[in-house]
Each structure stands twice: as C-alpha cells, then as structure tokens.
Amino acid sequence: MLSYRRNFIDGRRQTPLGRLRVEVRSPYDDAWLGQAPLASPADIELAVQAARQALQRRSWSGATHQARLAILERFWSLYRAQVDELVLLSVRQTAVPVTAARDLMAQVLEAGEARLAQARRAVGGPRADQRQSAGIVAAITAWNATQPSAVSWLLPSLLAGCSMILALPPACPLDGQWLGELLAEAGLPDGVFNIVVADDAACLGMAAHSEIDWLAFSGPAELAADLARARAATGKSLVLGLHGRATGILLPDADLGAVISALGPRLFLASGQGPSNPSRLLAPRHRQAELVEALSSLARTLPVGDPRDARTVIGPLISESARMRAASLLDEAAAAGAEIVVRGDDASPRQGAVMGPTLVANVSPTMTLVHSEPWAPVATVIPYGDLDEAIAIANALPGRPSAAVWSEEPSIALAVATRLRAAHVALNPKALVADLAAVAREREEPFSYLQVLTCSES
C-alpha cells in the first residue's frame, strides 16, 4: 500500500505545513490503500513560490523546445513502463472495473503519443523559438479520470515551458503522486512540477491566487462555476475541461441493432462514472418502447461485482454518499413522471457502494436527473417528436462534450450533426467512447503565446 506523508514540491518530498491527511479505502471492500497529506493554504503558497522561482531561473522556461521534448520523452518512457501498476492502483482506489480502467489507460497513451508526435514535428520549425511560456499552470484533476486529466494538462503545459502545480482530488490522491518522481528521474528541473492534494476549498484558493497565470480544471461542472467566479477576480486565465454524459440521438430510421452494438458495455463505462458516458439517449416517441426493451435486455446481462474481475462491467461507485445521491435523483425523476424500467439499487445483496445498471424512460429534458449528473450507471431515454425538437433538446442539455447520431441516411445524419453544439459528433459509430486523443488535440497550445517582435525604422 502507499503512504505519502509529504508533498512533492520543488523537486522533492517535503513535510506538509498543514496537519490534515486523507485516508484512502477501497469503495469495494473498504480495504486500507494508503494516505496523503491534504494541502493547506500554506502548502499551496509553498508550491506557487517553488513554481515561480523555477520560472525565474529559466532552466526550463528558457530551454529550447527540443531540450524540453527530450526530457518529456524520457518521462513518457518511464510512465509507459508503469501503466500496469497504475491501472491496478486505479482499480483499487476508484473501484472502476479493471477492463474499463485498461481501456481508459489505453486512451491516455494514445492521446499522449499524439501530443508528443505533434511536438516532434514542431522541433526545428519556424514557430519553435517564438513560443513563450505563459507562466504558472495549476491543473485540477478529476476524481473520475485522474490519469487522463493529469496527462492531458501535464504534457502541453510542460512542453510550453510552464511551471506546474498538479492538484489531485482527495478521493483519488495516490496514483497521480507517481508523476513527480518519474519527472524528476527524467531530468525535469526542481520546482517546475509540484503536486498537492486539494479539496474544494484549496481549489478555490488556487483559483483566487494572483500568481497563478493559468488555472486548468477537469471534472464535473458543479465546482466549475465557483472556480470561474474566483478566477474572474484575478483577471487571469481559466481553461475548463468539463465532464458530462455524451448524447446519442436515434433518428426515426436508425438501425436499433447497430445502436445497441455500439453502446454495449460502454453504456455504463467505469460503472457510470466515466468522463463522457454515452448514456443520455434521445429517441422518436414511436420507437421509445422498442429502444427501452433492447436496453433493458442489455442492462440485465451486465455483470456486477468485484472491480478486479475482468468479467465485471459494473463495480461500486466512489462512495456510499455517491450511491445515495444517485438514488435520490432517481426517486425525484420517478415522482416527476419518469418510468424506472430497470433499477439497480434494489435489495439484492452486494458488496460495496454498488448500484447496478439502471434504465429510466419517459424522461423530460427539464428533470434534475438530466441536468445534474448522477455519476452512476444510469441510462436515460428522452423521447422527441420531430428532428427540430431533438436538436433543440440536445443543444439545451448540460455539458454536451460529445454526441452520436444514428441514421440509415448519411445525408440526414450529417445535417443533424452540423446543427448540434457538441465538441465531437460521431455518425453511426460502431462504439461510443470518450475520445481522449481529440481532447488532447484541443489542448495543444493553451499554455503558451506566440511572441511577435517588430521594430520600427527611424
């Protein structure tokens, strides 16, 4: 097990200035997994000053793009060698089923490789020496996708020459700790990369810190609004990577067999706690019953149990409070007229904070269940009348990170897709899953600026 008694600040482990610690236990069997110090305001300040001094020394921000890339290539090799252990730690820490954890890690590696390949192409290019570091980046990672969000912020910010503070969530503070030692072993100068475990109060403190040049946040939208308000007071930059369910739209002629095949076990990716679950579905009213029947059959076949078992699709939620919150949202939806066709929090004896696959039909787009993420294995079916109504509903849903459209007529599917306000839209996908490589491409150069030098003639 892992016991971290010190923060990683200024290139080494340092005794925390605060007294609080977080203990990590498995959501499945309550086994003790480790502990880590919870950052106090003084710890945050120490990390900020270490990052600022590293910038002033210019050992990293002043290095060439090629030199920075060489160190990050070494780090990436070290990181890749640890992925199996990181996956197993993630499974114990979050209770995400091991198959889903491996799938997410494969996407982390794909996205990271794409980012480094883009950086290799830039070596020696005309823009390489014109790009200047944007300063200190504080990156707040998501509890439901710690490694994907950490790597998606780490690579672009360090490649840009920034100093960085990585804020890990108290629910999952262990696996991200490895990044500090790996970067130090790769040759990253002291102070460039720092790690703290930050609760909501600490995150808001970083958002309000005037010496942090960029605040990057990955995770649920609930905290984002408060971060944005705190950040606005500083006049400094904020980058949001909000997690939310993906939206699937079945057009009237959609091949239902192809839709069910595409969704498959990914309908409840990571026990419904994945960063972009394809579990929000819009269907024509006259086909809702058909879709619900097929989804019910699928939901009842998904194995529930030990997340370490490769056969398990649904494991426990991150905590008992998370399970109770999801159950409350279901009760509220049922009271408002939704039909709970399959309910996974029944009286079946299960270990841990488990909610089995749950399917809700006749869902109104105004229900709290739609606008407040359940972060549980809950699929919702929202009926619609015509395509204009479907598009209007989809565009009013919160988050809209990605979407899929199914139709036997490609031109109609494309016409609908072009009217959706979603970051990524898949047409008749064979599998619907978070596209972390596409997300990484969106974050290619957020933490640098192009310096244009001009001189006037006298």
XYZ file of C-alpha atoms in Angstrom:
458
model
C 0.000 0.000 0.000
C 1.055 3.619 -0.489
C 1.569 6.036 2.369
C 2.557 9.546 1.330
C 3.424 11.671 4.352
C 4.969 14.526 2.374
C 4.047 16.692 -0.592
C 6.080 16.720 -3.787
C 7.230 20.354 -4.013
C 10.372 21.875 -5.533
C 11.631 18.545 -6.848
C 11.476 16.562 -3.618
C 9.170 15.307 -0.895
C 8.645 17.974 1.788
C 6.924 17.812 5.152
C 3.463 19.369 4.791
C 2.737 22.633 6.577
C -0.852 21.554 7.234
C -1.898 18.793 9.614
C -4.745 17.122 7.735
C -4.431 13.881 5.820
C -6.789 11.877 3.669
C -7.080 8.143 4.092
C -7.933 6.102 1.019
C -10.027 2.957 1.295
C -11.381 0.718 -1.419
C -15.023 1.521 -2.258
C -15.470 -2.215 -2.831
C -14.156 -3.913 0.301
C -13.119 -0.949 2.482
C -9.508 -2.168 2.488
C -6.982 0.481 3.530
C -4.983 1.582 0.467
C -2.904 4.496 1.691
C -2.862 8.113 2.729
C -1.689 11.503 1.523
C -1.432 14.984 3.081
C -4.272 17.390 2.355
C -2.878 20.710 1.213
C -3.283 23.713 3.493
C -3.150 27.324 2.202
C 0.492 27.411 3.321
C 1.264 24.289 1.251
C -0.385 25.860 -1.796
C 1.679 29.015 -1.279
C 4.886 26.961 -0.998
C 4.096 25.199 -4.280
C 3.319 28.504 -6.026
C 6.587 30.056 -4.876
C 8.583 26.985 -5.949
C 6.946 27.198 -9.385
C 7.609 30.959 -9.605
C 11.278 30.567 -8.674
C 11.675 27.831 -11.272
C 10.319 30.230 -13.886
C 12.731 32.936 -12.802
C 15.704 30.567 -13.026
C 14.655 29.831 -16.642
C 16.255 26.388 -16.552
C 13.015 25.064 -18.057
C 11.093 28.026 -19.453
C 14.278 29.261 -21.114
C 15.256 25.863 -22.535
C 14.757 25.096 -26.205
C 11.697 23.225 -27.378
C 13.978 20.344 -28.354
C 15.544 20.146 -24.879
C 12.152 20.125 -23.167
C 10.887 17.477 -25.558
C 13.881 15.221 -24.832
C 13.134 15.208 -21.093
C 9.433 14.606 -21.627
C 10.224 11.747 -23.999
C 12.280 10.164 -21.195
C 9.413 10.729 -18.775
C 6.975 9.125 -21.226
C 9.115 6.006 -21.470
C 9.204 5.739 -17.679
C 5.467 6.343 -17.473
C 4.636 3.689 -20.046
C 6.660 1.156 -18.061
C 4.426 1.782 -15.025
C 0.991 1.626 -16.669
C 0.086 -1.867 -15.464
C 0.734 -0.918 -11.844
C -1.085 2.404 -12.291
C -4.131 0.622 -13.685
C -4.265 -1.787 -10.743
C -3.890 1.079 -8.278
C -6.668 2.976 -10.036
C -8.935 -0.070 -9.809
C -8.342 -0.356 -6.046
C -8.655 3.385 -5.478
C -11.781 4.141 -7.545
C -13.337 0.648 -7.918
C -13.592 1.248 -11.671
C -13.767 -2.221 -13.278
C -10.349 -3.312 -14.461
C -11.391 -3.703 -18.101
C -12.659 -0.100 -18.181
C -9.525 1.106 -16.385
C -7.327 -0.556 -19.016
C -9.463 0.954 -21.767
C -9.079 4.440 -20.288
C -5.326 3.970 -19.856
C -5.011 2.860 -23.484
C -6.679 6.117 -24.479
C -4.328 8.071 -22.191
C -1.373 6.513 -24.000
C -2.893 7.173 -27.417
C -3.600 10.810 -26.569
C -0.121 11.288 -25.091
C 1.561 9.739 -28.117
C -0.426 12.045 -30.386
C 0.637 15.072 -28.334
C 4.322 14.105 -28.354
C 4.199 13.336 -32.085
C 2.850 16.832 -32.680
C 5.687 18.225 -30.552
C 8.278 16.265 -32.529
C 7.012 17.770 -35.757
C 7.415 21.232 -34.265
C 11.122 20.744 -33.465
C 13.125 22.961 -35.778
C 10.009 24.566 -37.204
C 9.678 28.333 -37.569
C 7.384 28.610 -34.525
C 9.516 26.636 -32.067
C 11.607 29.518 -30.689
C 8.773 32.047 -30.873
C 6.590 30.223 -28.385
C 6.949 31.636 -24.876
C 5.800 30.113 -21.602
C 2.568 31.536 -20.224
C 3.791 31.172 -16.625
C 2.441 29.002 -13.806
C -0.295 26.468 -14.544
C -2.350 24.984 -11.711
C -4.161 21.912 -13.049
C -7.028 20.425 -11.047
C -7.614 16.807 -11.986
C -10.865 14.863 -11.948
C -11.623 12.163 -9.384
C -13.283 10.017 -12.063
C -10.397 10.224 -14.542
C -7.282 11.231 -12.630
C -4.662 9.909 -15.046
C -6.413 11.086 -18.252
C -6.900 14.611 -16.949
C -3.430 14.817 -15.338
C -1.640 13.782 -18.529
C -3.845 15.939 -20.754
C -2.760 19.039 -18.794
C 0.800 17.946 -17.978
C 2.157 17.412 -21.480
C 1.043 20.672 -23.139
C 1.913 22.861 -20.156
C 5.408 21.415 -19.675
C 6.124 21.382 -23.398
C 5.243 25.077 -23.420
C 7.866 25.719 -20.724
C 5.419 26.447 -17.914
C 5.865 25.601 -14.263
C 3.035 23.467 -12.945
C 1.095 22.581 -9.816
C -0.914 19.376 -10.138
C -3.880 19.264 -7.751
C -5.093 15.744 -7.049
C -8.602 15.032 -5.703
C -8.916 13.802 -2.101
C -10.963 10.808 -3.289
C -8.124 9.601 -5.554
C -4.835 11.086 -4.352
C -2.446 8.159 -4.823
C -1.768 7.257 -8.463
C -1.005 10.828 -9.560
C 1.755 11.044 -6.943
C 3.937 8.816 -9.111
C 4.258 11.551 -11.716
C 6.549 13.666 -9.533
C 9.262 11.055 -9.106
C 9.011 9.979 -12.739
C 9.514 13.542 -13.979
C 12.405 14.072 -11.563
C 14.041 10.859 -12.777
C 13.614 12.043 -16.362
C 15.590 15.199 -15.566
C 12.937 17.876 -15.037
C 14.470 20.792 -13.073
C 13.387 21.328 -9.464
C 10.265 23.393 -8.902
C 8.881 23.015 -12.406
C 6.380 20.341 -11.347
C 4.688 20.216 -7.942
C 1.919 18.015 -6.503
C -0.679 18.752 -3.848
C -3.917 17.079 -2.790
C -6.583 19.767 -2.932
C -10.138 19.759 -1.622
C -12.718 22.233 -2.945
C -11.530 24.979 -0.599
C -7.918 24.582 -1.725
C -9.004 24.581 -5.371
C -10.896 27.830 -4.841
C -7.811 29.242 -3.152
C -5.723 28.441 -6.216
C -8.373 29.991 -8.460
C -8.117 33.228 -6.478
C -4.296 33.249 -6.402
C -2.950 36.146 -8.451
C 0.432 34.490 -9.090
C -1.124 31.511 -10.871
C -1.263 32.521 -14.507
C -3.495 29.711 -15.774
C -5.983 27.560 -13.909
C -6.940 24.343 -15.704
C -9.830 22.244 -14.443
C -11.010 18.781 -15.467
C -14.098 17.355 -13.866
C -17.779 17.791 -13.097
C -19.422 21.131 -13.717
C -20.630 21.610 -10.134
C -17.321 23.108 -8.954
C -16.539 24.910 -12.215
C -18.922 27.830 -11.632
C -17.342 28.665 -8.270
C -13.857 28.377 -9.771
C -14.830 30.710 -12.600
C -16.133 33.338 -10.182
C -12.971 33.165 -8.055
C -10.794 33.263 -11.153
C -12.574 36.264 -12.638
C -11.494 38.394 -9.685
C -7.836 37.843 -10.606
C -8.216 38.709 -14.279
C -6.151 35.611 -15.086
C -6.917 32.739 -17.460
C -9.132 29.710 -16.855
C -9.397 26.582 -19.011
C -12.250 24.148 -18.383
C -12.500 20.532 -19.436
C -15.924 19.677 -18.052
C -17.066 16.091 -17.802
C -20.590 15.126 -18.706
C -22.553 12.392 -20.353
C -22.433 12.053 -24.116
C -25.692 12.343 -26.056
C -26.898 9.731 -28.509
C -29.656 10.615 -30.990
C -31.564 7.889 -32.783
C -33.216 9.198 -35.939
C -36.506 7.554 -36.969
C -34.792 5.147 -39.390
C -31.907 4.162 -37.085
C -30.810 0.514 -37.055
C -31.554 -0.428 -33.451
C -29.246 -3.452 -33.577
C -26.340 -1.222 -34.610
C -27.148 1.232 -31.812
C -27.182 -1.460 -29.122
C -23.982 -2.956 -30.503
C -22.292 0.453 -30.400
C -23.352 1.125 -26.831
C -22.707 -2.339 -25.399
C -20.912 -2.349 -22.049
C -19.740 1.218 -22.726
C -23.236 2.437 -21.935
C -22.136 2.384 -18.289
C -18.402 2.940 -18.741
C -16.486 2.927 -15.452
C -19.669 1.963 -13.548
C -21.361 5.066 -14.938
C -18.604 7.348 -13.643
C -16.615 7.696 -16.879
C -15.626 11.141 -18.181
C -18.041 11.001 -21.136
C -20.535 8.189 -20.796
C -22.844 7.551 -23.777
C -25.865 7.148 -21.501
C -28.123 10.062 -22.467
C -30.268 8.865 -25.381
C -32.879 10.654 -27.495
C -35.401 8.513 -29.411
C -38.500 9.177 -31.542
C -41.611 8.753 -29.419
C -42.908 5.950 -31.602
C -39.633 4.000 -31.144
C -39.040 4.624 -27.442
C -40.641 1.339 -26.328
C -38.518 -0.604 -28.822
C -35.317 1.047 -27.626
C -36.207 0.618 -23.956
C -36.861 -3.097 -24.441
C -33.471 -3.580 -26.121
C -31.640 -1.524 -23.485
C -33.403 -3.449 -20.698
C -32.184 -6.726 -22.140
C -28.652 -5.307 -22.369
C -28.662 -3.885 -18.826
C -29.761 -7.178 -17.291
C -26.805 -9.028 -18.855
C -24.048 -6.780 -17.476
C -22.086 -8.448 -14.632
C -21.977 -6.578 -11.321
C -19.348 -7.231 -8.675
C -15.631 -7.182 -7.894
C -13.903 -4.470 -9.980
C -10.703 -6.553 -10.062
C -12.507 -9.290 -12.010
C -12.089 -8.814 -15.776
C -15.667 -10.037 -16.280
C -17.152 -7.237 -14.156
C -18.765 -4.341 -16.009
C -20.409 -2.590 -13.055
C -18.460 -2.118 -9.828
C -19.105 0.111 -6.806
C -19.456 3.873 -7.015
C -16.749 6.023 -5.488
C -18.599 6.200 -2.146
C -21.821 5.344 -0.365
C -22.799 9.027 -0.444
C -22.478 8.954 -4.235
C -24.819 5.966 -4.370
C -27.353 7.680 -2.122
C -27.218 10.840 -4.229
C -27.925 8.868 -7.413
C -30.803 7.045 -5.722
C -32.282 10.374 -4.659
C -32.156 11.680 -8.246
C -33.969 8.534 -9.409
C -36.694 8.972 -6.800
C -37.160 12.601 -7.844
C -37.413 11.618 -11.529
C -39.993 8.924 -10.760
C -42.062 11.416 -8.782
C -41.938 13.785 -11.771
C -43.323 11.133 -14.141
C -40.300 9.208 -15.417
C -40.516 5.410 -15.619
C -37.718 3.460 -13.958
C -37.680 0.354 -16.119
C -34.620 -1.279 -14.539
C -33.479 -0.154 -11.114
C -30.073 -1.209 -9.872
C -30.271 -0.109 -6.238
C -32.747 -2.792 -5.257
C -32.449 -5.071 -2.261
C -30.031 -7.520 -3.911
C -27.122 -8.275 -1.530
C -23.958 -6.697 -2.915
C -20.603 -5.658 -1.540
C -19.550 -2.022 -1.520
C -21.355 1.112 -2.719
C -22.827 -0.692 -5.713
C -25.672 0.477 -7.908
C -26.499 -1.960 -10.674
C -27.428 -0.962 -14.241
C -30.411 1.401 -14.202
C -32.655 2.442 -17.098
C -35.095 5.360 -16.978
C -37.634 6.049 -19.755
C -40.078 8.901 -20.460
C -37.504 11.355 -19.167
C -38.223 15.036 -19.636
C -35.236 17.187 -20.579
C -36.135 19.543 -17.721
C -35.729 16.902 -14.988
C -32.968 17.221 -12.414
C -31.771 13.738 -13.396
C -30.784 15.194 -16.778
C -29.288 18.458 -15.560
C -27.423 17.087 -12.532
C -25.061 14.272 -13.445
C -25.899 11.127 -11.433
C -22.336 9.749 -11.787
C -23.801 6.261 -11.621
C -24.743 3.512 -14.110
C -27.940 5.289 -15.137
C -29.129 5.490 -18.758
C -31.908 7.912 -19.623
C -34.197 7.801 -22.659
C -35.695 11.144 -23.694
C -38.495 10.909 -26.305
C -38.864 13.540 -29.036
C -41.361 14.418 -31.786
C -39.518 15.702 -34.858
C -35.858 16.393 -35.683
C -36.092 20.071 -34.793
C -37.259 19.107 -31.312
C -34.476 16.518 -30.984
C -31.826 19.076 -31.918
C -33.304 21.668 -29.557
C -33.336 19.178 -26.667
C -29.763 18.041 -27.354
C -28.469 21.607 -27.534
C -30.154 22.515 -24.247
C -28.613 19.624 -22.322
C -25.733 20.480 -19.986
C -22.164 19.701 -20.924
C -22.540 18.475 -24.499
C -18.965 17.100 -24.643
C -19.739 14.659 -27.441
C -22.652 13.198 -29.351
C -23.566 10.452 -31.767
C -26.225 10.328 -34.470
C -27.592 7.099 -35.923
C -29.463 7.005 -39.219
C -29.626 4.834 -42.325
C -29.474 8.007 -44.407
C -25.978 9.591 -44.106
C -27.046 12.966 -45.505
C -29.779 13.366 -42.876
C -27.427 12.252 -40.075
C -24.869 14.812 -41.262
C -27.496 17.558 -41.424
C -28.491 16.853 -37.823
C -24.878 16.618 -36.675
C -23.965 20.019 -38.092
C -26.717 21.624 -36.014
C -25.534 20.117 -32.716
C -23.482 22.208 -30.312
C -21.131 19.413 -29.284
C -17.356 19.216 -29.276
C -17.311 15.913 -31.188
C -20.112 14.235 -33.162
C -19.855 10.637 -34.406
C -22.048 9.458 -37.288
C -23.259 5.864 -36.949
C -20.355 4.919 -34.655
C -19.613 1.263 -34.051
C -18.594 2.150 -30.489
C -19.235 5.284 -28.476
C -16.489 6.210 -26.044
C -14.708 9.331 -24.827
C -12.224 10.480 -27.487
C -9.287 11.496 -25.293
C -6.996 11.926 -28.290
C -9.415 14.519 -29.695
C -9.495 16.256 -26.317
C -5.686 16.315 -26.284
C -5.648 17.980 -29.699
C -7.880 20.731 -28.323
C -5.242 21.402 -25.647
C -2.238 21.584 -27.951
C -1.077 25.098 -27.115
C -3.208 26.630 -24.373
C -0.302 27.498 -22.104
C 1.969 29.436 -24.433
C 1.722 32.545 -26.541
C 3.196 33.474 -29.894
C 5.653 36.294 -29.412
C 5.739 38.638 -32.411
C 8.697 41.032 -32.447
C 8.563 44.182 -34.538
C 10.929 47.074 -34.845
C 10.215 50.472 -36.332
C 12.528 52.264 -38.694
C 13.780 55.649 -37.546
